[in-house]
PDB file of C-alpha atoms in Angstrom:
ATOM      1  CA  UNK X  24       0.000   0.000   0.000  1.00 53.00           C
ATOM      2  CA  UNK X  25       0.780   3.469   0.283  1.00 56.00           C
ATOM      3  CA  UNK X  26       2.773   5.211   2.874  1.00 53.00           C
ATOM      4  CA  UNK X  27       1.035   7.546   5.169  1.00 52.00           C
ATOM      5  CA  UNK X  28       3.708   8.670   7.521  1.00 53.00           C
ATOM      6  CA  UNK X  29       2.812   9.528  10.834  1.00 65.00           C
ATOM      7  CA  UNK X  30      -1.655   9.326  11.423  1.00 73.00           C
ATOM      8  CA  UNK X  31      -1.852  10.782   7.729  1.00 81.00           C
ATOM      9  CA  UNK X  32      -5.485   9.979   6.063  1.00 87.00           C
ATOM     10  CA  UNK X  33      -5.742   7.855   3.207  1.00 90.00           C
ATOM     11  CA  UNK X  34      -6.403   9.517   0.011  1.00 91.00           C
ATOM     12  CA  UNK X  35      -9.505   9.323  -1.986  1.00 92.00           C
ATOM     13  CA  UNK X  36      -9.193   5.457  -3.791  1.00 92.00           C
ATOM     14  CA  UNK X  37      -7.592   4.182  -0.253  1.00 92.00           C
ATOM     15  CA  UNK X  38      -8.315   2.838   2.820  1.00 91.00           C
ATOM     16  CA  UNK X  39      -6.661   1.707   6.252  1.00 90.00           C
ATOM     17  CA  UNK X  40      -8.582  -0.438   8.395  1.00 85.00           C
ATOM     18  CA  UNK X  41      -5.972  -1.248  11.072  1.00 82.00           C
ATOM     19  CA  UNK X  42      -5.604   0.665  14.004  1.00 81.00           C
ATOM     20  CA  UNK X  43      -2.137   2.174  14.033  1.00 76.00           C
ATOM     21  CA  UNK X  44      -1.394   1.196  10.389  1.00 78.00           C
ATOM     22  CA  UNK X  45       1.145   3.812   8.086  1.00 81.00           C
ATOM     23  CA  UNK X  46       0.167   2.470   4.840  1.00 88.00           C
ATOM     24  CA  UNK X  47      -2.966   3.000   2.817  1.00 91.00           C
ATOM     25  CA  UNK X  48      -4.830   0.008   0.552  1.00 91.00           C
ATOM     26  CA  UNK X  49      -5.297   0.553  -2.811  1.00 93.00           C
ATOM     27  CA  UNK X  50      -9.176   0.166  -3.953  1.00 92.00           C
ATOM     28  CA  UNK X  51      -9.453  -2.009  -6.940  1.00 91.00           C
ATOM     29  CA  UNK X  52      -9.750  -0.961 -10.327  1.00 92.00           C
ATOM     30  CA  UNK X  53     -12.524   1.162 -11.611  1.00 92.00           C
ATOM     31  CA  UNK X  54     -13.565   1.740  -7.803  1.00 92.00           C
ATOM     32  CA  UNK X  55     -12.944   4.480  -5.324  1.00 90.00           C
ATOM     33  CA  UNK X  56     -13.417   5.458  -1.524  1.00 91.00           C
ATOM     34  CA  UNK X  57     -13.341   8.610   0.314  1.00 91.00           C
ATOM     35  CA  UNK X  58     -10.756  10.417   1.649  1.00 91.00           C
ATOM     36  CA  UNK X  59      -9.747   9.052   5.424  1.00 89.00           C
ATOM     37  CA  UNK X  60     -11.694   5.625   4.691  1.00 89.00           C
ATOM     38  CA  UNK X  61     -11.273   3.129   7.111  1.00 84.00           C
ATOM     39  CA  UNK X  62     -12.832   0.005   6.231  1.00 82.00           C
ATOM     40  CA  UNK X  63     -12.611  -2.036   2.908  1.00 80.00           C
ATOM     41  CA  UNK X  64     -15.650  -0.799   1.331  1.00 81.00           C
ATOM     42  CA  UNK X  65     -14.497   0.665  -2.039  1.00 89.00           C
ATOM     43  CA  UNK X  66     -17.186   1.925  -4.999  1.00 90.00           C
ATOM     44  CA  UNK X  67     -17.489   1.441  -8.142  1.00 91.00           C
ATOM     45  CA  UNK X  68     -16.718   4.514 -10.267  1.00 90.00           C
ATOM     46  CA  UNK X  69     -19.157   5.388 -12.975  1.00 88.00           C
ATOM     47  CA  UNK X  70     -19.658   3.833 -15.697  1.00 89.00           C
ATOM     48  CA  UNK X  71     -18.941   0.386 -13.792  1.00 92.00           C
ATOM     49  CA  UNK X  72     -20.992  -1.860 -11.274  1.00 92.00           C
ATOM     50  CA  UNK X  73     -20.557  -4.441  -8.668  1.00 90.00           C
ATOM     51  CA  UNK X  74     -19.879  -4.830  -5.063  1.00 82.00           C
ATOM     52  CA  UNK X  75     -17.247  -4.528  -2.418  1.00 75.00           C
ATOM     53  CA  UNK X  76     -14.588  -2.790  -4.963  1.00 72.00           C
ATOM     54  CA  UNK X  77     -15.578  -5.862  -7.823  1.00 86.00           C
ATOM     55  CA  UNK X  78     -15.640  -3.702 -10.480  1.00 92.00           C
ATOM     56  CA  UNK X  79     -17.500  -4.286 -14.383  1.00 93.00           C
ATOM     57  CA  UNK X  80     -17.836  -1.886 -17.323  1.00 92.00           C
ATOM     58  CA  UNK X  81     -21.980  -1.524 -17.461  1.00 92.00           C
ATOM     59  CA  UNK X  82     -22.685  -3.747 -20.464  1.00 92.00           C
ATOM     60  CA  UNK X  83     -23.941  -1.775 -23.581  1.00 91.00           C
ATOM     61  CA  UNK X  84     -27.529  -0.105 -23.102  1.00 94.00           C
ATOM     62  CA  UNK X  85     -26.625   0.177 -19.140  1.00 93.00           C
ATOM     63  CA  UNK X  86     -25.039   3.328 -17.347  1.00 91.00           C
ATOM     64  CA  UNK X  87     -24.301   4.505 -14.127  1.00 90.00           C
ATOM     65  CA  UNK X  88     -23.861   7.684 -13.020  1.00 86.00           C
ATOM     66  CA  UNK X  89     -24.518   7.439  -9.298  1.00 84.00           C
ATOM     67  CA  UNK X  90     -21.116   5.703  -7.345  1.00 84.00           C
ATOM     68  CA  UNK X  91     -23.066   4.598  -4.647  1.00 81.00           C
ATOM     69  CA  UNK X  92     -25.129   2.897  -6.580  1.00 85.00           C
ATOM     70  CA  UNK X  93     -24.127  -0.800  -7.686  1.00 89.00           C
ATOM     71  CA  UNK X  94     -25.953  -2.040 -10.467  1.00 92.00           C
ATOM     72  CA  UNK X  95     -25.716  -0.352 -13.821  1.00 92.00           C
ATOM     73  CA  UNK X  96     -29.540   0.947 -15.113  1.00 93.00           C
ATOM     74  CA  UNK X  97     -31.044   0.429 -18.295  1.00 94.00           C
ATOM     75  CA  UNK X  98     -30.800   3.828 -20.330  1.00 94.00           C
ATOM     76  CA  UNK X  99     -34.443   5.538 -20.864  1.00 96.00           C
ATOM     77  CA  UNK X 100     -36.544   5.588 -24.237  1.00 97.00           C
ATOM     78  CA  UNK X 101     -35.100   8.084 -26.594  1.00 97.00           C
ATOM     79  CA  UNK X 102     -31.197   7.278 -24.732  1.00 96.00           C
ATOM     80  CA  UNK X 103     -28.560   4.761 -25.835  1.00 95.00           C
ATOM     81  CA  UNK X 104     -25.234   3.832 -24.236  1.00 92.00           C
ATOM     82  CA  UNK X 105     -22.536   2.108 -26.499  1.00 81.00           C
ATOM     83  CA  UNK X 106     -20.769   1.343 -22.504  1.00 71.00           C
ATOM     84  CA  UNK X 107     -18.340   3.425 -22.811  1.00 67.00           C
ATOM     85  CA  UNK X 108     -19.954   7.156 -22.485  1.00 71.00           C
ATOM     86  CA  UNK X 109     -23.152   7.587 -20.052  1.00 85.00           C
ATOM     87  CA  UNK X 110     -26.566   7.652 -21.568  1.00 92.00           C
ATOM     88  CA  UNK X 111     -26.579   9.772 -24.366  1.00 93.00           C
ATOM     89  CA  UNK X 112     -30.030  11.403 -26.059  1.00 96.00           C
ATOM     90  CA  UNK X 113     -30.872   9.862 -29.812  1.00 97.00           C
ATOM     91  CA  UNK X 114     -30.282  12.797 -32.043  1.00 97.00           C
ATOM     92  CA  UNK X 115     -33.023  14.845 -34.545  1.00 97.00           C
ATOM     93  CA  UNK X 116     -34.285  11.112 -37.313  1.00 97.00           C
ATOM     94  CA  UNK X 117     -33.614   8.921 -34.931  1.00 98.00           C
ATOM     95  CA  UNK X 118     -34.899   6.542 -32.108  1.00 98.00           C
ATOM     96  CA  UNK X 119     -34.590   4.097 -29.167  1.00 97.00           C
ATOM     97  CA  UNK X 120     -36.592   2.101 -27.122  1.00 97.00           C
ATOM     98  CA  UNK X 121     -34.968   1.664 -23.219  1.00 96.00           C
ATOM     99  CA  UNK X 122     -32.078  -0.258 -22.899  1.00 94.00           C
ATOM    100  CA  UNK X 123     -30.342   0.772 -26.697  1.00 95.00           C
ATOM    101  CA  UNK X 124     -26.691   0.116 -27.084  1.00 93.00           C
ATOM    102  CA  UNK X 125     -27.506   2.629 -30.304  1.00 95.00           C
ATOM    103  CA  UNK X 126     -30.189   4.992 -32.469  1.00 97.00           C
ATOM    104  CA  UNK X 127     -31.837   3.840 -35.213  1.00 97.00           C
ATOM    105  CA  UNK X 128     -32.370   6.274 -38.248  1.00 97.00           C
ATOM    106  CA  UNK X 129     -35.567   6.860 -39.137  1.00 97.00           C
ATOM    107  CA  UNK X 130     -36.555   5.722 -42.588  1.00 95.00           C
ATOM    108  CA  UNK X 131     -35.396   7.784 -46.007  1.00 95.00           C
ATOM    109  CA  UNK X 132     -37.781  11.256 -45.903  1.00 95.00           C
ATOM    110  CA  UNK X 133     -38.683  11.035 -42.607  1.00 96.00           C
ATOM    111  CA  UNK X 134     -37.832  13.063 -39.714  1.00 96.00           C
ATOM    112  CA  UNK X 135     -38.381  13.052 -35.850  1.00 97.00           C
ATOM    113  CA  UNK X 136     -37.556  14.964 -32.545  1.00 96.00           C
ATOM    114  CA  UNK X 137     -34.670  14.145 -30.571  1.00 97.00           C
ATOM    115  CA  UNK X 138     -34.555  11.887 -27.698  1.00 97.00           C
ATOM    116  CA  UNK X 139     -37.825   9.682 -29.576  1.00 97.00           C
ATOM    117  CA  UNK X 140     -38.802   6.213 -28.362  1.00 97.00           C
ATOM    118  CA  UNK X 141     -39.978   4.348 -31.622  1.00 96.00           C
ATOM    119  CA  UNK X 142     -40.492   4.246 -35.068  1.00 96.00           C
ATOM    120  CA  UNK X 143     -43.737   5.870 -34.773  1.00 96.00           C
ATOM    121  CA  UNK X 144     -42.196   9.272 -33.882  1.00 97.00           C
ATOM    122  CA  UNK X 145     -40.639   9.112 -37.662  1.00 96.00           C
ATOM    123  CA  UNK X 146     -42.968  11.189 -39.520  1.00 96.00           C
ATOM    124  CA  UNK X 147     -42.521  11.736 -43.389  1.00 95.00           C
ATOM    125  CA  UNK X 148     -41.312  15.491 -44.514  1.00 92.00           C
ATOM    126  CA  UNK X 149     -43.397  18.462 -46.552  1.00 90.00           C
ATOM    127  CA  UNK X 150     -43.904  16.399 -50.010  1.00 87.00           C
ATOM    128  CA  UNK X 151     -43.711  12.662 -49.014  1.00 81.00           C
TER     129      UNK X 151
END
């Protein structure tokens, strides 16, 4: 672990939970703690879920946003997440229902708002 010195607190990502301890425990990947932690209960960061510092990417059409929180949410209607970024809204022609790892397009000469939730919302332009 890290090195505190003398009755340093851990840094944010760390944790010592042994009385009298000088060194710090890392948190696993993709998780975190606050600063001065003291027990072994690291979170996962956003965009990842699991328990106790067991850290996953949120499969595609899944995001997190909240660290405390440990399972990874289906995006909304009119969202998509390709796992990497958060949810992100369907642009102006195209569509999702919940849970999209994309947008679909809406059909040639056809148009819709953003953030739509199904093929429905398509409607054809002036002259089609």
């Amino acid at each position: 672990g890290t090195s505190l010195g003398s009755c340093a607190k851990c840094s944010a990502g760390s944790y010592s939970d042994q009385i009298a301890s000088t060194t710090c425990t890392q948190c696993q990947a993709h998780s975190t703690s606050p600063v001065g932690s003291a027990s072994s209960v690291c979170l996962c960061n956003a965009g990842y879920g699991g328990i106790d510092g067991e850290c996953t990417a949120c499969a595609a059409g899944k995001s997190k946003s909240d660290v405390a929180a440990t399972q990874c949410p289906l995006c909304a209607a009119g969202k998509y997440s390709d796992s990497v970024t958060g949810c992100v809204d369907c642009a102006v022609r195209f569509y999702s229902p919940a849970g999209a790892s994309t947008c679909t397009e809406c059909q040639a000469n056809s148009n819709s708002a953003a953030q739509s939730i199904s093929v429905e919302a398509c409607t054809c332009n002036s002259g089609h």
